[in-house]
Amino acid sequence: MERDRRGIKERLDKIREEFFAQIKEISSPVQMQEIKARYIGRKGELTQLLKGLKDLSPDERPHIGRLVNDLKKEIQSFIQQVSLSFSFLQGKKEDITLPGVFSSLGHLHPLTQVINQIEDIFKRLNFRVVEGQEIEDEYHNFEALNIPLDHPSRDAFDTFYLSSPEHLLLRSQTSTVQIRVMEKEKPPLRIISAGRVFRPDATDASHSCVFHQVEGFMVDKEVSLANLKAILAEFISQMFGEEVKMRFRAHYFPFTEPSAEVDISCLLCKGRGCSVCASKGWLEILGAGMIHPRVFEKVGYDPEKVSGFAFGMGVERIAMLKFNIQDIRLFFENDIRFLQQF
Ligand code: PHE
């Protein structure tokens, strides 16, 4: 009896060893079926062993029976795992020659691209980029820029005032940067500054209560209107192309004298007149002028000794002209179909 028992245990160990050695080598479901039949099938080795249990004595049967059954379960669950991985591999008929799935990269917003382009042009002309502040006080947004108390832009309907602290507001123009820089620094200055401005306008295809401006100015001993024209002509030809013409139209701004609005020849009809330029042949792109002596006085410069020019342009307007975009709201709606085109 003792010999029988030891004999069975040795056989079980051997079967176990053989099974794992063989299952490691298989490479197809068919081979797996063969192994399954060999060990746990109706005529399999373990099944035979179980059948032979009846020859053992009644007190040995349960013990040996459990050993055989344990091994059978082990083998069964292993076979199940292996067949699962076979069916997984078969179910996934992947074409490994297909290109991978790309996660799309974002890119800069079209307005940021235009701001960068404008700044790059002026940097090459020796202008320095500075950052302004969006929250301002009345002094920097109006008074120092020679905008009188009764000017309509100072009205609560034309400027966003903060409820507290009082007298603070969201700047309505980037010209505030002229004051901030001149208060801190002495000429010569060549500055460019881009950023958001805020006006409580009703939103439509050409108005938005938030938009962007780029301010530029130069102050030195003998800066003239000719310098302003030369710098703007260079900017326009780099931004829109050499063939684009420029014209100055007399205008009024409280902080420049003389002042002008600057037009470029229509990009679409090249000056012949079309619907984009309202048959005028010209498109207004910026305001400019020679910095007013009173502005210099406010920042402690002597208007007899220094002179300078300033200009300001709307970034959305430039971008709309450059890319032929009809509606300003597209810039702020974050519709990916629009943004992806730039
Ligand atoms: N700040 C003016 C505006 O918002 C533009 C401007 C800037 C005009 C500098 C002249 C000089 O309309």
Short mmCIF file of C-alpha atoms and ligand atoms in Angstrom, two decimals:
data_model
loop_
_atom_site.label_atom_id
_atom_site.label_comp_id
_atom_site.label_asym_id
_atom_site.label_seq_id
_atom_site.Cartn_x
_atom_site.Cartn_y
_atom_site.Cartn_z
CA MET A 1 0.00 0.00 0.00
CA GLU A 2 2.71 2.44 1.05
CA ARG A 3 4.48 1.73 -2.21
CA ASP A 4 1.29 2.41 -4.21
CA ARG A 5 0.80 5.73 -2.55
CA ARG A 6 4.37 6.86 -3.13
CA GLY A 7 4.11 5.59 -6.71
CA ILE A 8 1.01 7.71 -7.36
CA LYS A 9 2.57 10.82 -5.85
CA GLU A 10 5.63 10.41 -8.05
CA ARG A 11 3.42 9.97 -11.09
CA LEU A 12 1.49 13.11 -10.24
CA ASP A 13 4.74 15.11 -9.95
CA LYS A 14 5.89 13.76 -13.25
CA ILE A 15 2.60 14.53 -14.99
CA ARG A 16 2.72 18.07 -13.61
CA GLU A 17 6.26 18.58 -14.83
CA GLU A 18 5.51 17.19 -18.28
CA PHE A 19 2.36 19.21 -18.65
CA PHE A 20 4.06 22.52 -17.93
CA ALA A 21 7.01 21.63 -20.14
CA GLN A 22 4.68 20.83 -23.04
CA ILE A 23 2.27 23.72 -22.66
CA LYS A 24 5.18 26.15 -22.81
CA GLU A 25 6.03 24.91 -26.29
CA ILE A 26 2.64 25.10 -27.93
CA SER A 27 1.94 27.70 -30.56
CA SER A 28 -1.59 26.95 -31.76
CA PRO A 29 -5.04 26.22 -30.36
CA VAL A 30 -4.92 22.80 -32.04
CA GLN A 31 -1.84 21.83 -30.02
CA MET A 32 -3.59 23.03 -26.93
CA GLN A 33 -6.57 20.78 -27.60
CA GLU A 34 -4.18 17.85 -27.94
CA ILE A 35 -2.59 18.56 -24.59
CA LYS A 36 -5.94 19.01 -22.99
CA ALA A 37 -7.01 15.57 -24.26
CA ARG A 38 -3.75 14.03 -23.16
CA TYR A 39 -4.07 15.13 -19.55
CA ILE A 40 -7.65 15.81 -18.63
CA GLY A 41 -9.62 14.36 -21.54
CA ARG A 42 -11.80 11.27 -21.17
CA LYS A 43 -8.85 9.04 -21.77
CA GLY A 44 -6.34 11.47 -20.32
CA GLU A 45 -3.69 10.53 -17.82
CA LEU A 46 -5.34 12.19 -14.85
CA THR A 47 -8.70 10.70 -15.68
CA GLN A 48 -7.08 7.27 -15.78
CA LEU A 49 -5.50 7.90 -12.42
CA LEU A 50 -8.80 8.93 -10.90
CA LYS A 51 -10.38 5.77 -12.26
CA GLY A 52 -7.61 3.73 -10.63
CA LEU A 53 -8.44 5.17 -7.19
CA LYS A 54 -10.96 2.44 -6.62
CA ASP A 55 -8.08 -0.03 -6.23
CA LEU A 56 -6.78 1.88 -3.22
CA SER A 57 -7.83 1.13 0.31
CA PRO A 58 -10.82 3.18 1.58
CA ASP A 59 -8.73 5.18 4.07
CA GLU A 60 -6.19 6.17 1.40
CA ARG A 61 -8.68 7.05 -1.32
CA PRO A 62 -9.73 10.50 -0.06
CA HIS A 63 -6.16 11.67 0.47
CA ILE A 64 -4.82 10.52 -2.90
CA GLY A 65 -8.07 11.55 -4.55
CA ARG A 66 -7.57 15.10 -3.37
CA LEU A 67 -4.00 15.23 -4.72
CA VAL A 68 -5.18 14.05 -8.15
CA ASN A 69 -8.11 16.45 -8.19
CA ASP A 70 -5.90 19.39 -7.16
CA LEU A 71 -3.58 18.77 -10.06
CA LYS A 72 -6.54 18.38 -12.42
CA LYS A 73 -7.90 21.77 -11.33
CA GLU A 74 -4.50 23.39 -11.71
CA ILE A 75 -4.14 22.03 -15.22
CA GLN A 76 -7.71 22.97 -16.11
CA SER A 77 -7.36 26.56 -15.04
CA PHE A 78 -4.04 26.89 -16.82
CA ILE A 79 -5.52 25.55 -20.03
CA GLN A 80 -8.38 28.00 -19.68
CA GLN A 81 -5.97 30.93 -19.39
CA VAL A 82 -3.97 29.83 -22.37
CA SER A 83 -7.07 29.35 -24.51
CA LEU A 84 -8.26 32.81 -23.47
CA SER A 85 -5.10 34.40 -24.73
CA PHE A 86 -5.37 32.44 -27.96
CA SER A 87 -8.90 33.68 -28.59
CA PHE A 88 -7.82 37.22 -27.65
CA LEU A 89 -5.05 37.11 -30.22
CA GLN A 90 -7.33 35.62 -32.84
CA GLY A 91 -10.16 38.09 -32.24
CA LYS A 92 -7.84 41.03 -32.69
CA LYS A 93 -7.06 40.95 -36.35
CA GLU A 94 -4.77 43.92 -36.17
CA ASP A 95 -2.92 45.26 -39.13
CA ILE A 96 0.39 46.09 -37.57
CA THR A 97 1.50 47.85 -40.74
CA LEU A 98 -1.08 50.64 -40.21
CA PRO A 99 0.34 53.97 -38.97
CA GLY A 100 -0.19 54.74 -35.29
CA VAL A 101 -2.92 56.94 -33.85
CA PHE A 102 -1.67 60.51 -33.58
CA SER A 103 -2.88 62.76 -30.84
CA SER A 104 -3.17 66.15 -32.47
CA LEU A 105 -0.94 68.95 -31.22
CA GLY A 106 -2.41 72.34 -30.52
CA HIS A 107 -1.00 75.54 -31.94
CA LEU A 108 -1.03 79.25 -31.22
CA HIS A 109 -4.32 81.12 -31.52
CA PRO A 110 -4.50 83.16 -34.76
CA LEU A 111 -4.53 86.41 -32.74
CA THR A 112 -1.36 85.34 -30.89
CA GLN A 113 0.22 84.49 -34.23
CA VAL A 114 -0.60 87.96 -35.58
CA ILE A 115 0.66 89.66 -32.39
CA ASN A 116 3.91 87.69 -32.61
CA GLN A 117 4.30 88.65 -36.25
CA ILE A 118 3.73 92.36 -35.52
CA GLU A 119 6.13 92.27 -32.57
CA ASP A 120 8.78 90.49 -34.64
CA ILE A 121 8.67 93.17 -37.32
CA PHE A 122 9.10 95.95 -34.75
CA LYS A 123 11.79 94.06 -32.88
CA ARG A 124 13.81 94.01 -36.08
CA LEU A 125 13.36 97.81 -36.17
CA ASN A 126 14.91 98.02 -32.69
CA PHE A 127 11.66 98.32 -30.75
CA ARG A 128 11.47 96.70 -27.32
CA VAL A 129 8.43 94.66 -26.26
CA VAL A 130 6.89 95.61 -22.93
CA GLU A 131 3.85 94.28 -21.16
CA GLY A 132 1.14 96.64 -19.96
CA GLN A 133 -1.50 96.20 -17.29
CA GLU A 134 -5.18 95.56 -18.01
CA ILE A 135 -6.49 97.20 -14.83
CA GLU A 136 -5.74 100.90 -14.83
CA ASP A 137 -6.70 104.07 -13.02
CA GLU A 138 -8.46 107.07 -14.57
CA TYR A 139 -5.25 109.04 -14.53
CA HIS A 140 -3.34 106.67 -16.84
CA ASN A 141 -6.28 105.80 -19.08
CA PHE A 142 -7.52 109.39 -19.55
CA GLU A 143 -5.92 112.33 -17.75
CA ALA A 144 -2.29 111.72 -18.58
CA LEU A 145 -3.36 111.09 -22.18
CA ASN A 146 -4.93 114.54 -22.30
CA ILE A 147 -8.45 113.16 -22.49
CA PRO A 148 -10.69 115.85 -20.89
CA LEU A 149 -13.28 115.11 -18.22
CA ASP A 150 -16.18 115.68 -20.61
CA HIS A 151 -14.83 113.30 -23.25
CA PRO A 152 -17.45 110.67 -24.12
CA SER A 153 -15.01 107.78 -23.66
CA ARG A 154 -14.85 108.61 -19.94
CA ASP A 155 -18.54 107.88 -19.60
CA ALA A 156 -19.57 104.75 -17.69
CA PHE A 157 -21.24 103.55 -20.88
CA ASP A 158 -17.95 103.62 -22.73
CA THR A 159 -15.58 102.18 -20.13
CA PHE A 160 -15.78 99.30 -17.68
CA TYR A 161 -15.27 100.70 -14.18
CA LEU A 162 -14.55 98.39 -11.26
CA SER A 163 -17.08 98.68 -8.44
CA SER A 164 -14.29 98.46 -5.91
CA PRO A 165 -11.75 99.84 -5.48
CA GLU A 166 -13.40 102.87 -7.06
CA HIS A 167 -11.85 104.78 -9.98
CA LEU A 168 -10.13 101.69 -11.28
CA LEU A 169 -11.14 100.48 -14.71
CA LEU A 170 -10.34 98.03 -17.48
CA ARG A 171 -8.17 99.98 -19.90
CA SER A 172 -9.98 101.10 -23.02
CA GLN A 173 -6.78 101.47 -25.04
CA THR A 174 -3.15 100.39 -24.89
CA SER A 175 -2.01 104.03 -25.04
CA THR A 176 -1.82 103.78 -21.23
CA VAL A 177 1.48 101.96 -21.80
CA GLN A 178 3.01 105.18 -23.21
CA ILE A 179 2.45 106.84 -19.83
CA ARG A 180 3.56 103.87 -17.73
CA VAL A 181 6.85 103.51 -19.61
CA MET A 182 7.66 107.24 -19.84
CA GLU A 183 7.02 107.69 -16.10
CA LYS A 184 9.69 105.11 -15.37
CA GLU A 185 12.21 105.58 -18.16
CA LYS A 186 14.04 108.36 -19.98
CA PRO A 187 14.34 108.70 -23.78
CA PRO A 188 15.47 107.40 -26.19
CA LEU A 189 12.58 104.93 -26.27
CA ARG A 190 11.27 102.57 -28.93
CA ILE A 191 8.49 100.52 -27.41
CA ILE A 192 5.91 98.03 -28.69
CA SER A 193 3.18 96.60 -26.46
CA ALA A 194 0.30 94.26 -27.22
CA GLY A 195 -2.63 93.34 -25.05
CA ARG A 196 -6.32 93.29 -24.31
CA VAL A 197 -8.53 96.36 -24.16
CA PHE A 198 -12.13 96.60 -22.99
CA ARG A 199 -15.12 98.63 -24.14
CA PRO A 200 -18.75 97.91 -23.27
CA ASP A 201 -19.79 97.75 -26.93
CA ALA A 202 -22.66 95.55 -28.02
CA THR A 203 -21.19 92.51 -29.71
CA ASP A 204 -21.75 92.08 -33.44
CA ALA A 205 -19.76 90.97 -36.48
CA SER A 206 -17.29 93.83 -36.10
CA HIS A 207 -17.49 94.69 -32.38
CA SER A 208 -16.46 92.83 -29.27
CA CYS A 209 -16.29 94.19 -25.71
CA VAL A 210 -12.83 92.63 -25.43
CA PHE A 211 -10.29 92.97 -28.20
CA HIS A 212 -6.58 93.43 -28.67
CA GLN A 213 -4.43 96.37 -29.58
CA VAL A 214 -0.78 96.89 -30.32
CA GLU A 215 0.66 100.19 -29.21
CA GLY A 216 3.96 101.50 -30.50
CA PHE A 217 5.86 104.67 -29.78
CA MET A 218 9.23 106.26 -30.15
CA VAL A 219 10.65 109.20 -28.21
CA ASP A 220 14.01 110.84 -28.82
CA LYS A 221 15.56 114.24 -29.48
CA GLU A 222 14.40 114.83 -33.04
CA VAL A 223 11.71 112.37 -33.94
CA SER A 224 9.55 113.63 -36.78
CA LEU A 225 6.40 112.73 -38.68
CA ALA A 226 8.72 111.50 -41.44
CA ASN A 227 10.13 108.92 -39.02
CA LEU A 228 6.59 107.79 -38.19
CA LYS A 229 5.77 107.40 -41.88
CA ALA A 230 8.98 105.51 -42.58
CA ILE A 231 8.47 103.07 -39.71
CA LEU A 232 4.81 102.45 -40.59
CA ALA A 233 5.62 102.05 -44.31
CA GLU A 234 8.19 99.42 -43.41
CA PHE A 235 5.76 97.68 -41.07
CA ILE A 236 2.97 97.64 -43.67
CA SER A 237 5.17 96.28 -46.43
CA GLN A 238 6.47 93.49 -44.16
CA MET A 239 3.03 92.69 -42.79
CA PHE A 240 0.91 92.93 -45.95
CA GLY A 241 3.36 92.87 -48.84
CA GLU A 242 5.51 95.40 -50.67
CA GLU A 243 2.85 96.24 -53.25
CA VAL A 244 0.42 97.51 -50.59
CA LYS A 245 0.10 101.32 -50.50
CA MET A 246 -0.31 103.47 -47.39
CA ARG A 247 -1.97 106.83 -46.84
CA PHE A 248 -2.31 109.18 -43.88
CA ARG A 249 -5.70 110.80 -43.32
CA ALA A 250 -5.91 113.76 -40.93
CA HIS A 251 -7.74 112.81 -37.74
CA TYR A 252 -8.05 113.80 -34.10
CA PHE A 253 -6.75 112.09 -30.97
CA PRO A 254 -6.37 114.05 -27.71
CA PHE A 255 -2.89 112.63 -27.03
CA THR A 256 -1.29 113.24 -30.43
CA GLU A 257 -0.89 116.39 -32.53
CA PRO A 258 -0.98 116.22 -35.45
CA SER A 259 -2.97 112.99 -35.63
CA ALA A 260 -3.84 110.70 -38.48
CA GLU A 261 -5.68 107.58 -39.36
CA VAL A 262 -3.61 105.33 -41.54
CA ASP A 263 -5.14 103.37 -44.40
CA ILE A 264 -3.74 100.67 -46.64
CA SER A 265 -4.85 99.97 -50.19
CA CYS A 266 -7.54 97.29 -50.18
CA LEU A 267 -5.92 93.86 -50.07
CA LEU A 268 -8.73 92.30 -52.05
CA CYS A 269 -9.37 94.70 -54.93
CA LYS A 270 -5.94 96.41 -54.76
CA GLY A 271 -7.56 99.84 -54.60
CA ARG A 272 -10.13 99.45 -57.37
CA GLY A 273 -13.05 99.29 -54.94
CA CYS A 274 -14.99 96.27 -53.71
CA SER A 275 -17.41 95.22 -50.94
CA VAL A 276 -14.62 94.68 -48.38
CA CYS A 277 -13.46 98.31 -48.65
CA ALA A 278 -17.00 99.64 -49.25
CA SER A 279 -15.88 100.71 -52.75
CA LYS A 280 -13.31 103.09 -51.26
CA GLY A 281 -10.22 101.16 -52.29
CA TRP A 282 -8.72 101.83 -48.84
CA LEU A 283 -8.88 100.06 -45.46
CA GLU A 284 -8.28 101.86 -42.18
CA ILE A 285 -5.80 99.95 -40.02
CA LEU A 286 -4.46 102.22 -37.29
CA GLY A 287 -4.40 105.55 -35.51
CA ALA A 288 -1.19 107.53 -35.11
CA GLY A 289 0.36 110.91 -34.52
CA MET A 290 3.05 112.96 -32.83
CA ILE A 291 2.88 112.69 -29.04
CA HIS A 292 1.13 115.77 -27.63
CA PRO A 293 3.33 118.23 -25.63
CA ARG A 294 0.86 117.97 -22.73
CA VAL A 295 1.46 114.23 -22.53
CA PHE A 296 5.20 114.85 -22.25
CA GLU A 297 4.58 117.39 -19.51
CA LYS A 298 2.52 114.88 -17.54
CA VAL A 299 5.40 112.44 -17.44
CA GLY A 300 7.98 115.10 -16.70
CA TYR A 301 9.61 115.29 -20.14
CA ASP A 302 10.46 118.70 -21.65
CA PRO A 303 8.46 118.99 -24.92
CA GLU A 304 11.02 121.54 -26.13
CA LYS A 305 13.76 118.96 -25.89
CA VAL A 306 12.11 115.68 -26.93
CA SER A 307 9.63 114.64 -29.53
CA GLY A 308 8.01 111.35 -30.44
CA PHE A 309 5.36 109.49 -32.35
CA ALA A 310 2.78 106.93 -31.27
CA PHE A 311 0.47 104.57 -33.07
CA GLY A 312 -2.16 102.02 -32.08
CA MET A 313 -3.81 99.27 -34.06
CA GLY A 314 -6.51 96.70 -33.48
CA VAL A 315 -5.15 93.16 -33.75
CA GLU A 316 -8.50 91.58 -34.69
CA ARG A 317 -8.89 94.10 -37.51
CA ILE A 318 -5.43 93.27 -38.88
CA ALA A 319 -6.08 89.53 -38.59
CA MET A 320 -9.50 89.85 -40.25
CA LEU A 321 -7.98 91.74 -43.18
CA LYS A 322 -5.02 89.41 -43.49
CA PHE A 323 -7.06 86.19 -43.38
CA ASN A 324 -10.26 87.60 -44.92
CA ILE A 325 -12.39 86.82 -41.84
CA GLN A 326 -15.86 88.39 -41.82
CA ASP A 327 -16.87 88.05 -38.17
CA ILE A 328 -14.81 89.12 -35.10
CA ARG A 329 -16.74 86.70 -32.86
CA LEU A 330 -15.00 83.74 -34.50
CA PHE A 331 -11.83 84.66 -32.61
CA PHE A 332 -13.49 84.18 -29.24
CA GLU A 333 -15.87 81.28 -29.76
CA ASN A 334 -13.13 78.65 -29.63
CA ASP A 335 -14.69 76.62 -32.40
CA ILE A 336 -11.98 74.13 -33.22
CA ARG A 337 -13.04 74.01 -36.91
CA PHE A 338 -12.22 77.71 -37.17
CA LEU A 339 -9.01 77.62 -35.13
CA GLN A 340 -7.61 74.63 -37.02
CA GLN A 341 -7.42 76.68 -40.18
CA PHE A 342 -4.50 78.76 -38.90
N1 PHE B 1 -5.46 104.70 -28.69
C1 PHE B 1 -6.05 105.01 -29.98
C2 PHE B 1 -7.34 104.21 -30.10
O1 PHE B 1 -7.59 103.33 -29.33
C3 PHE B 1 -5.10 104.70 -31.10
C4 PHE B 1 -3.90 105.59 -31.12
C5 PHE B 1 -2.73 105.21 -30.47
C6 PHE B 1 -3.91 106.81 -31.79
C7 PHE B 1 -1.60 106.00 -30.50
C8 PHE B 1 -2.81 107.60 -31.82
C9 PHE B 1 -1.67 107.21 -31.17
O2 PHE B 1 -8.14 104.47 -30.99
#
